[in-house]
Amino acid sequence: MSSNFFTEEILNKLEMLYADTESAKARYKEAIEAFKKLYNKDEFSVFSAPGRTEIIGNHTDHQRGIAMAGSVNLDVIGIAAKNNSDIVKVISRGYDKEDIVNVNNLEISKKETGRSVSLVKGIVKAFTDKGYKIGGLDVYVSSNVLKGSGLSSSAAFEVLVATVINYMYCDGKEDPVSIAKIGKFAENVYFGKPCGLLDQLASSVGGFVAMDFKDPENPTVEKIDLDYKKKGYTLCILDTGGNHSDLTGDYAQISSDLAKISEKFGKDVLREVDEKDFLENIKMLRESVSDRAVLRALHVYNENKRVLNAKECLKNDDFDGFLTVQKQSGASSFRFLQNVFSAANNKEQGLTLALYLAEDILKDRGSYRVHGGGFAGTIQAFVPNDLVDEYVEKTEAVFGKGKCYKLFIRPVGATKIK
C-alpha cells in the first residue's frame, strides 16, 4: 500500500521540498495509487523535478549571457518502473492518452512537433547518443507547475523524464548540468521550440543559482544565498490567466531580432559582440535591422550587468540594493525587451495590468517584474510581509481567487525520492 511509502526518511524529504507536507503526502499517495492501477505494479521508484522562477536575466541565456533563478516548491513528480519491453510509456495526470516511444525508433516526426511525446523521444535519443542502452519504462506523472506561468512546466517535465531515465538505466551517472542539456536538446530539436538552457538548468540543479552561459556546453553555476524570508518578504507569483500556447512566434522573434544584430558583426550571439562596437553602430543597426532589435539588444547588455550587480548585493547582504536592481530588470523587460504583451494581440494586456496593481500597492517597497518568457502568464513580486494580505486581496479581486501563489525556493533540484 502507498501508506508504507511514507517512512521517516521520505517524510523528511517532503518537509524539505514543500511548504505543506500534508498536501504533498496526499498528492504522492494519489499518484502512487494511480500508477498501481494503470500498470499493476507494486515496485516503483519516485522522482521530483521543480518548476523554476527567474529572478534576473530575462532572455539572456540564449545570448550566452548571465542569469539568476531558483527552483520552487511547485514541481512535477513521477512514479516509474521498468517494463519488459522497448517501449517507454508516460502518462500525465488529467490526460487519457499515453506518450509512447519505441526506443528503437527515435526519428524526428513533424506530426509530434509541439507535443509532449516529442520531448520524451528527444530525451531517449539524447541518452542513446551518449552510448546508454535504454529500455522500457512505465511512468505516471503528476504536475502542479502552472502551465503558461513562467515557472517552466515544460522544462520541469523534461528534467523529470531525463532524471527518471538517468537513475533507471544509467546508474545516475549524468550530472544536473548534463540532465539540463538533455532537456534543452529535446525541446529545441524534437519539440521545435527555440529556448536557452536557463529553465532546465534551474530545475535540474536546484536552489538559488547564478548561471553564466558564455560556454553553452559548460555553463558555470554558482549557488547564492537568497534568504528573503529573513528580510521580511514573501515571493509571490500572480497568474493573470494568459496562455503561452500561441506565443512561440513572439519568443522566437526575440531570438531572431538579436540574431540579426549579431550577424551584422559576423557573430552568432550578443555575448560575442563587443558592447562598444554595438553602441558605435546603432545608427547603422536602426537602418539595417530595426529599432526594436536595437532596444532588445540594449536590454540584454544591461541585463547581464544587472545580474552581476544583484549578485554582489546579495553577497554583501544588501537586500534593498538587490530589490532595486530586480525592479530595474523588470522595467527594462517592459520598455526595451518589450515582452509584457504580444503586439499581435495587444487587446490582452493582463501582465501590464498586474504590474500596475503591484506598483500601486507596493509603492516604493519590494519589487515586481514580468516573469519568465513574458507576453502572457505571470508576474513576480517580492512583497513585504505586512503588505501580503493586501496584495493578495487586491490582485485576486481582478484576476480571480487562488491566482496569487506564495512560493519558496527549495534547496534541491531534480531528485530521486525513493
GROMACS .gro file of C-alpha atoms in nm, residues 20-402:
model
  383
   20ASP     CA    1   0.258   2.197   0.302
   21THR     CA    2   0.369   1.844   0.385
   22GLU     CA    3   0.016   1.710   0.431
   23SER     CA    4  -0.090   1.824   0.085
   24ALA     CA    5   0.228   1.673  -0.056
   25LYS     CA    6   0.151   1.340   0.110
   26ALA     CA    7  -0.199   1.338  -0.038
   27ARG     CA    8  -0.061   1.419  -0.383
   28TYR     CA    9   0.203   1.145  -0.370
   29LYS     CA   10  -0.050   0.894  -0.240
   30GLU     CA   11  -0.285   0.973  -0.528
   31ALA     CA   12  -0.004   0.943  -0.782
   32ILE     CA   13   0.117   0.610  -0.643
   33GLU     CA   14  -0.234   0.464  -0.643
   34ALA     CA   15  -0.290   0.586  -0.999
   35PHE     CA   16   0.038   0.425  -1.110
   36LYS     CA   17  -0.056   0.094  -0.948
   37LYS     CA   18  -0.399   0.096  -1.108
   38LEU     CA   19  -0.259   0.171  -1.453
   39TYR     CA   20   0.036  -0.066  -1.452
   40ASN     CA   21  -0.050  -0.324  -1.183
   41LYS     CA   22   0.291  -0.295  -1.018
   42ASP     CA   23   0.386  -0.270  -0.652
   43GLU     CA   24   0.756  -0.197  -0.705
   44PHE     CA   25   0.840   0.152  -0.824
   45SER     CA   26   1.071   0.449  -0.788
   46VAL     CA   27   0.963   0.809  -0.720
   47PHE     CA   28   1.114   1.131  -0.857
   48SER     CA   29   1.059   1.506  -0.841
   49ALA     CA   30   1.168   1.794  -1.068
   50PRO     CA   31   1.080   2.150  -0.966
   51GLY     CA   32   0.948   2.443  -1.159
   52ARG     CA   33   1.171   2.746  -1.160
   53THR     CA   34   1.143   3.116  -1.102
   54GLU     CA   35   1.374   3.350  -1.290
   55ILE     CA   36   1.486   3.638  -1.069
   56ILE     CA   37   1.705   3.845  -1.304
   57GLY     CA   38   1.839   3.770  -1.652
   58ASN     CA   39   1.532   3.792  -1.871
   59HIS     CA   40   1.606   3.636  -2.212
   60THR     CA   41   1.982   3.644  -2.164
   61ASP     CA   42   2.051   3.269  -2.166
   62HIS     CA   43   2.002   3.219  -2.541
   63GLN     CA   44   2.255   3.503  -2.593
   64ARG     CA   45   2.509   3.318  -2.376
   65GLY     CA   46   2.455   3.574  -2.105
   66ILE     CA   47   2.414   3.565  -1.728
   67ALA     CA   48   2.103   3.498  -1.520
   68MET     CA   49   1.978   3.423  -1.169
   69ALA     CA   50   1.698   3.177  -1.096
   70GLY     CA   51   1.572   2.940  -0.831
   71SER     CA   52   1.383   2.611  -0.805
   72VAL     CA   53   1.042   2.637  -0.639
   73ASN     CA   54   0.811   2.420  -0.433
   74LEU     CA   55   0.577   2.354  -0.727
   75ASP     CA   56   0.702   2.050  -0.917
   76VAL     CA   57   0.645   1.754  -1.145
   77ILE     CA   58   0.656   1.416  -0.973
   78GLY     CA   59   0.698   1.083  -1.146
   79ILE     CA   60   0.622   0.727  -1.036
   80ALA     CA   61   0.826   0.488  -1.253
   81ALA     CA   62   0.916   0.125  -1.306
   82LYS     CA   63   1.093  -0.071  -1.576
   83ASN     CA   64   0.887  -0.291  -1.809
   84ASN     CA   65   0.989  -0.593  -2.015
   85SER     CA   66   0.980  -0.416  -2.350
   86ASP     CA   67   1.149  -0.149  -2.557
   87ILE     CA   68   0.859   0.089  -2.505
   88VAL     CA   69   0.872   0.399  -2.285
   89LYS     CA   70   0.521   0.493  -2.175
   90VAL     CA   71   0.449   0.821  -1.998
   91ILE     CA   72   0.103   0.931  -1.894
   92SER     CA   73   0.023   1.254  -1.714
   93ARG     CA   74  -0.250   1.312  -1.460
   94GLY     CA   75  -0.560   1.451  -1.629
   95TYR     CA   76  -0.477   1.303  -1.969
   96ASP     CA   77  -0.618   0.982  -2.115
   97LYS     CA   78  -0.352   0.921  -2.379
   98GLU     CA   79  -0.004   0.790  -2.308
   99ASP     CA   80   0.309   0.925  -2.472
  100ILE     CA   81   0.453   0.611  -2.628
  101VAL     CA   82   0.811   0.593  -2.758
  102ASN     CA   83   0.981   0.289  -2.907
  103VAL     CA   84   1.348   0.316  -2.812
  104ASN     CA   85   1.438   0.155  -3.146
  105ASN     CA   86   1.258   0.425  -3.348
  106LEU     CA   87   1.377   0.769  -3.250
  107GLU     CA   88   1.337   0.956  -3.577
  108ILE     CA   89   1.205   1.313  -3.558
  109SER     CA   90   0.839   1.329  -3.660
  110LYS     CA   91   0.681   1.655  -3.776
  111LYS     CA   92   0.346   1.522  -3.654
  112GLU     CA   93   0.484   1.518  -3.299
  113THR     CA   94   0.623   1.873  -3.305
  114GLY     CA   95   0.489   2.073  -3.011
  115ARG     CA   96   0.362   1.761  -2.830
  116SER     CA   97   0.495   1.606  -2.512
  117VAL     CA   98   0.570   1.276  -2.686
  118SER     CA   99   0.840   1.458  -2.884
  119LEU     CA  100   1.008   1.560  -2.559
  120VAL     CA  101   1.013   1.200  -2.436
  121LYS     CA  102   1.152   1.079  -2.767
  122GLY     CA  103   1.417   1.352  -2.776
  123ILE     CA  104   1.529   1.269  -2.422
  124VAL     CA  105   1.563   0.898  -2.503
  125LYS     CA  106   1.758   0.991  -2.817
  126ALA     CA  107   1.999   1.210  -2.618
  127PHE     CA  108   2.076   0.926  -2.376
  128THR     CA  109   2.115   0.681  -2.665
  129ASP     CA  110   2.360   0.917  -2.834
  130LYS     CA  111   2.565   0.913  -2.514
  131GLY     CA  112   2.600   0.536  -2.551
  132TYR     CA  113   2.344   0.420  -2.296
  133LYS     CA  114   2.117   0.123  -2.363
  134ILE     CA  115   1.769   0.247  -2.275
  135GLY     CA  116   1.485   0.000  -2.221
  136GLY     CA  117   1.114   0.022  -2.149
  137LEU     CA  118   0.953   0.225  -1.872
  138ASP     CA  119   0.610   0.285  -1.727
  139VAL     CA  120   0.585   0.637  -1.588
  140TYR     CA  121   0.295   0.821  -1.425
  141VAL     CA  122   0.341   1.197  -1.399
  142SER     CA  123   0.162   1.447  -1.176
  143SER     CA  124   0.235   1.819  -1.203
  144ASN     CA  125   0.123   2.123  -1.007
  145VAL     CA  126   0.351   2.359  -1.202
  146LEU     CA  127   0.114   2.606  -1.365
  147LYS     CA  128   0.116   2.594  -1.745
  148GLY     CA  129   0.189   2.930  -1.902
  149SER     CA  130   0.304   3.058  -1.563
  150GLY     CA  131   0.667   3.133  -1.639
  151LEU     CA  132   0.753   2.859  -1.388
  152SER     CA  133   0.858   2.638  -1.678
  153SER     CA  134   0.628   2.337  -1.662
  154SER     CA  135   0.780   2.202  -1.985
  155ALA     CA  136   1.136   2.223  -1.853
  156ALA     CA  137   1.032   2.054  -1.527
  157PHE     CA  138   0.869   1.774  -1.731
  158GLU     CA  139   1.182   1.733  -1.944
  159VAL     CA  140   1.409   1.727  -1.640
  160LEU     CA  141   1.177   1.481  -1.464
  161VAL     CA  142   1.177   1.235  -1.755
  162ALA     CA  143   1.554   1.269  -1.801
  163THR     CA  144   1.610   1.213  -1.428
  164VAL     CA  145   1.392   0.901  -1.433
  165ILE     CA  146   1.591   0.756  -1.723
  166ASN     CA  147   1.921   0.860  -1.565
  167TYR     CA  148   1.851   0.661  -1.250
  168MET     CA  149   1.660   0.372  -1.404
  169TYR     CA  150   1.905   0.295  -1.686
  170CYS     CA  151   2.225   0.497  -1.634
  171ASP     CA  152   2.303   0.446  -1.263
  172GLY     CA  153   2.261   0.821  -1.208
  173LYS     CA  154   2.587   0.893  -1.392
  174GLU     CA  155   2.468   1.211  -1.566
  175ASP     CA  156   2.509   1.523  -1.353
  176PRO     CA  157   2.249   1.804  -1.323
  177VAL     CA  158   2.408   2.016  -1.598
  178SER     CA  159   2.405   1.718  -1.835
  179ILE     CA  160   2.040   1.648  -1.750
  180ALA     CA  161   1.955   2.011  -1.827
  181LYS     CA  162   2.128   1.994  -2.165
  182ILE     CA  163   1.940   1.674  -2.249
  183GLY     CA  164   1.611   1.852  -2.178
  184LYS     CA  165   1.712   2.152  -2.390
  185PHE     CA  166   1.809   1.923  -2.679
  186ALA     CA  167   1.467   1.758  -2.668
  187GLU     CA  168   1.286   2.093  -2.662
  188ASN     CA  169   1.496   2.251  -2.937
  189VAL     CA  170   1.534   1.961  -3.179
  190TYR     CA  171   1.228   1.740  -3.125
  191PHE     CA  172   0.963   1.971  -2.975
  192GLY     CA  173   1.062   2.254  -3.208
  193LYS     CA  174   1.082   2.543  -2.960
  194PRO     CA  175   1.387   2.769  -2.950
  195CYS     CA  176   1.499   2.817  -2.590
  196GLY     CA  177   1.812   2.866  -2.388
  197LEU     CA  178   1.930   2.647  -2.101
  198LEU     CA  179   1.815   2.855  -1.805
  199ASP     CA  180   1.485   2.679  -1.736
  200GLN     CA  181   1.621   2.326  -1.745
  201LEU     CA  182   1.934   2.417  -1.551
  202ALA     CA  183   1.744   2.588  -1.269
  203SER     CA  184   1.512   2.288  -1.238
  204SER     CA  185   1.789   2.032  -1.251
  205VAL     CA  186   2.045   2.199  -1.024
  206GLY     CA  187   1.802   2.349  -0.772
  207GLY     CA  188   1.835   2.609  -0.501
  208PHE     CA  189   1.903   2.973  -0.592
  209VAL     CA  190   2.178   2.998  -0.852
  210ALA     CA  191   2.368   3.242  -1.071
  211MET     CA  192   2.438   3.096  -1.414
  212ASP     CA  193   2.682   3.207  -1.684
  213PHE     CA  194   2.621   3.066  -2.033
  214LYS     CA  195   2.931   3.208  -2.203
  215ASP     CA  196   3.031   2.849  -2.281
  216PRO     CA  197   2.693   2.689  -2.355
  217GLU     CA  198   2.836   2.340  -2.335
  218ASN     CA  199   2.985   2.405  -1.993
  219PRO     CA  200   2.782   2.676  -1.817
  220THR     CA  201   2.906   2.786  -1.479
  221VAL     CA  202   2.663   2.756  -1.189
  222GLU     CA  203   2.712   2.930  -0.855
  223LYS     CA  204   2.478   2.883  -0.559
  224ILE     CA  205   2.381   3.211  -0.392
  225ASP     CA  206   2.213   3.276  -0.057
  226LEU     CA  207   1.876   3.446  -0.107
  227ASP     CA  208   1.703   3.433   0.230
  228TYR     CA  209   1.425   3.682   0.159
  229LYS     CA  210   1.213   3.533   0.439
  230LYS     CA  211   1.460   3.657   0.699
  231LYS     CA  212   1.436   4.001   0.540
  232GLY     CA  213   1.059   4.004   0.592
  233TYR     CA  214   0.944   3.936   0.234
  234THR     CA  215   0.723   3.684   0.056
  235LEU     CA  216   0.781   3.570  -0.302
  236CYS     CA  217   0.451   3.592  -0.492
  237ILE     CA  218   0.367   3.473  -0.842
  238LEU     CA  219   0.045   3.619  -0.984
  239ASP     CA  220  -0.126   3.423  -1.260
  240THR     CA  221  -0.302   3.668  -1.492
  241GLY     CA  222  -0.475   3.391  -1.685
  242GLY     CA  223  -0.287   3.434  -2.012
  243ASN     CA  224  -0.173   3.131  -2.210
  244HIS     CA  225   0.168   3.067  -2.366
  245SER     CA  226   0.044   2.810  -2.618
  246ASP     CA  227   0.021   3.050  -2.914
  247LEU     CA  228   0.319   3.268  -2.827
  248THR     CA  229   0.606   3.062  -2.967
  249GLY     CA  230   0.636   3.313  -3.250
  250ASP     CA  231   0.676   3.602  -3.005
  251TYR     CA  232   0.952   3.420  -2.818
  252ALA     CA  233   1.125   3.323  -3.142
  253GLN     CA  234   1.111   3.683  -3.263
  254ILE     CA  235   1.324   3.797  -2.970
  255SER     CA  236   1.595   3.548  -3.066
  256SER     CA  237   1.555   3.644  -3.431
  257ASP     CA  238   1.590   4.018  -3.361
  258LEU     CA  239   1.903   3.962  -3.156
  259ALA     CA  240   2.048   3.723  -3.413
  260LYS     CA  241   2.012   3.991  -3.682
  261ILE     CA  242   2.209   4.232  -3.464
  262SER     CA  243   2.483   3.974  -3.404
  263GLU     CA  244   2.502   3.884  -3.774
  264LYS     CA  245   2.593   4.243  -3.860
  265PHE     CA  246   2.915   4.187  -3.666
  266GLY     CA  247   2.974   3.837  -3.800
  267LYS     CA  248   2.882   3.675  -3.467
  268ASP     CA  249   2.624   3.421  -3.353
  269VAL     CA  250   2.508   3.583  -3.027
  270LEU     CA  251   2.537   3.917  -2.846
  271ARG     CA  252   2.786   3.780  -2.591
  272GLU     CA  253   3.037   3.767  -2.879
  273VAL     CA  254   2.971   4.128  -2.990
  274ASP     CA  255   3.171   4.392  -2.806
  275GLU     CA  256   2.929   4.637  -2.648
  276LYS     CA  257   3.141   4.933  -2.755
  277ASP     CA  258   3.118   4.822  -3.120
  278PHE     CA  259   2.744   4.781  -3.084
  279LEU     CA  260   2.695   5.128  -2.935
  280GLU     CA  261   2.907   5.291  -3.203
  281ASN     CA  262   2.695   5.133  -3.476
  282ILE     CA  263   2.342   5.197  -3.350
  283LYS     CA  264   2.260   5.428  -3.642
  284MET     CA  265   2.353   5.157  -3.892
  285LEU     CA  266   2.163   4.891  -3.695
  286ARG     CA  267   1.847   5.102  -3.685
  287GLU     CA  268   1.853   5.132  -4.061
  288SER     CA  269   1.955   4.776  -4.145
  289VAL     CA  270   1.768   4.584  -3.873
  290SER     CA  271   1.510   4.773  -3.661
  291ASP     CA  272   1.468   4.998  -3.361
  292ARG     CA  273   1.307   4.712  -3.170
  293ALA     CA  274   1.607   4.486  -3.226
  294VAL     CA  275   1.839   4.762  -3.105
  295LEU     CA  276   1.632   4.814  -2.790
  296ARG     CA  277   1.623   4.440  -2.721
  297ALA     CA  278   1.999   4.424  -2.754
  298LEU     CA  279   2.039   4.716  -2.515
  299HIS     CA  280   1.827   4.523  -2.266
  300VAL     CA  281   2.049   4.216  -2.291
  301TYR     CA  282   2.376   4.407  -2.249
  302ASN     CA  283   2.247   4.589  -1.942
  303GLU     CA  284   2.066   4.285  -1.802
  304ASN     CA  285   2.394   4.098  -1.782
  305LYS     CA  286   2.537   4.386  -1.579
  306ARG     CA  287   2.232   4.387  -1.352
  307VAL     CA  288   2.280   4.018  -1.274
  308LEU     CA  289   2.635   4.088  -1.159
  309ASN     CA  290   2.516   4.383  -0.953
  310ALA     CA  291   2.241   4.177  -0.791
  311LYS     CA  292   2.486   3.900  -0.707
  312GLU     CA  293   2.719   4.147  -0.537
  313CYS     CA  294   2.429   4.296  -0.342
  314LEU     CA  295   2.332   3.955  -0.207
  315LYS     CA  296   2.690   3.863  -0.122
  316ASN     CA  297   2.717   4.189   0.074
  317ASP     CA  298   2.382   4.132   0.248
  318ASP     CA  299   2.236   4.438   0.074
  319PHE     CA  300   1.883   4.312   0.016
  320ASP     CA  301   1.741   4.659  -0.054
  321GLY     CA  302   2.002   4.703  -0.325
  322PHE     CA  303   1.908   4.366  -0.470
  323LEU     CA  304   1.539   4.467  -0.484
  324THR     CA  305   1.630   4.790  -0.662
  325VAL     CA  306   1.826   4.603  -0.928
  326GLN     CA  307   1.549   4.346  -0.968
  327LYS     CA  308   1.290   4.619  -1.021
  328GLN     CA  309   1.518   4.782  -1.279
  329SER     CA  310   1.536   4.447  -1.458
  330GLY     CA  311   1.158   4.432  -1.477
  331ALA     CA  312   1.137   4.788  -1.610
  332SER     CA  313   1.390   4.703  -1.881
  333SER     CA  314   1.192   4.396  -1.987
  334PHE     CA  315   0.881   4.614  -2.020
  335ARG     CA  316   1.038   4.912  -2.201
  336PHE     CA  317   1.320   4.766  -2.406
  337LEU     CA  318   1.283   4.389  -2.438
  338GLN     CA  319   0.909   4.451  -2.488
  339ASN     CA  320   0.775   4.114  -2.372
  340VAL     CA  321   0.490   4.226  -2.148
  341PHE     CA  322   0.222   4.179  -2.414
  342SER     CA  323   0.205   4.045  -2.767
  343ALA     CA  324   0.189   4.305  -3.042
  344ALA     CA  325  -0.028   4.061  -3.237
  345ASN     CA  326  -0.283   4.054  -2.955
  346ASN     CA  327  -0.247   4.394  -2.792
  347LYS     CA  328  -0.602   4.398  -2.656
  348GLU     CA  329  -0.498   4.136  -2.399
  349GLN     CA  330  -0.262   4.303  -2.152
  350GLY     CA  331  -0.307   4.115  -1.827
  351LEU     CA  332   0.061   4.145  -1.738
  352THR     CA  333   0.054   4.522  -1.781
  353LEU     CA  334  -0.247   4.546  -1.554
  354ALA     CA  335  -0.084   4.320  -1.296
  355LEU     CA  336   0.229   4.536  -1.298
  356TYR     CA  337   0.016   4.847  -1.244
  357LEU     CA  338  -0.153   4.686  -0.943
  358ALA     CA  339   0.184   4.586  -0.797
  359GLU     CA  340   0.318   4.939  -0.837
  360ASP     CA  341   0.003   5.086  -0.682
  361ILE     CA  342   0.008   4.852  -0.382
  362LEU     CA  343   0.381   4.833  -0.311
  363LYS     CA  344   0.467   5.194  -0.394
  364ASP     CA  345   0.844   5.220  -0.344
  365ARG     CA  346   0.873   4.898  -0.141
  366GLY     CA  347   0.959   4.548  -0.260
  367SER     CA  348   0.993   4.473  -0.630
  368TYR     CA  349   0.788   4.339  -0.919
  369ARG     CA  350   0.851   4.230  -1.277
  370VAL     CA  351   0.726   4.029  -1.573
  371HIS     CA  352   0.802   3.666  -1.503
  372GLY     CA  353   0.961   3.414  -1.735
  373GLY     CA  354   0.931   3.439  -2.112
  374GLY     CA  355   0.661   3.701  -2.088
  375PHE     CA  356   0.389   3.814  -2.332
  376ALA     CA  357   0.128   3.640  -2.113
  377GLY     CA  358   0.110   3.443  -1.790
  378THR     CA  359   0.253   3.573  -1.466
  379ILE     CA  360   0.435   3.849  -1.284
  380GLN     CA  361   0.668   3.802  -0.989
  381ALA     CA  362   0.684   4.020  -0.680
  382PHE     CA  363   0.885   4.033  -0.359
  383VAL     CA  364   0.616   4.163  -0.124
  384PRO     CA  365   0.685   4.297   0.229
  385ASN     CA  366   0.507   4.069   0.473
  386ASP     CA  367   0.290   4.350   0.610
  387LEU     CA  368   0.150   4.407   0.258
  388VAL     CA  369   0.099   4.044   0.155
  389ASP     CA  370  -0.267   4.023   0.258
  390GLU     CA  371  -0.348   4.347   0.075
  391TYR     CA  372  -0.153   4.236  -0.232
  392VAL     CA  373  -0.332   3.900  -0.249
  393GLU     CA  374  -0.675   4.053  -0.188
  394LYS     CA  375  -0.645   4.330  -0.448
  395THR     CA  376  -0.482   4.122  -0.721
  396GLU     CA  377  -0.718   3.828  -0.680
  397ALA     CA  378  -1.013   4.070  -0.694
  398VAL     CA  379  -0.902   4.137  -1.052
  399PHE     CA  380  -0.760   3.804  -1.167
  400GLY     CA  381  -0.958   3.554  -0.961
  401LYS     CA  382  -0.945   3.367  -0.633
  402GLY     CA  383  -0.640   3.150  -0.588
   0.00000   0.00000   0.00000
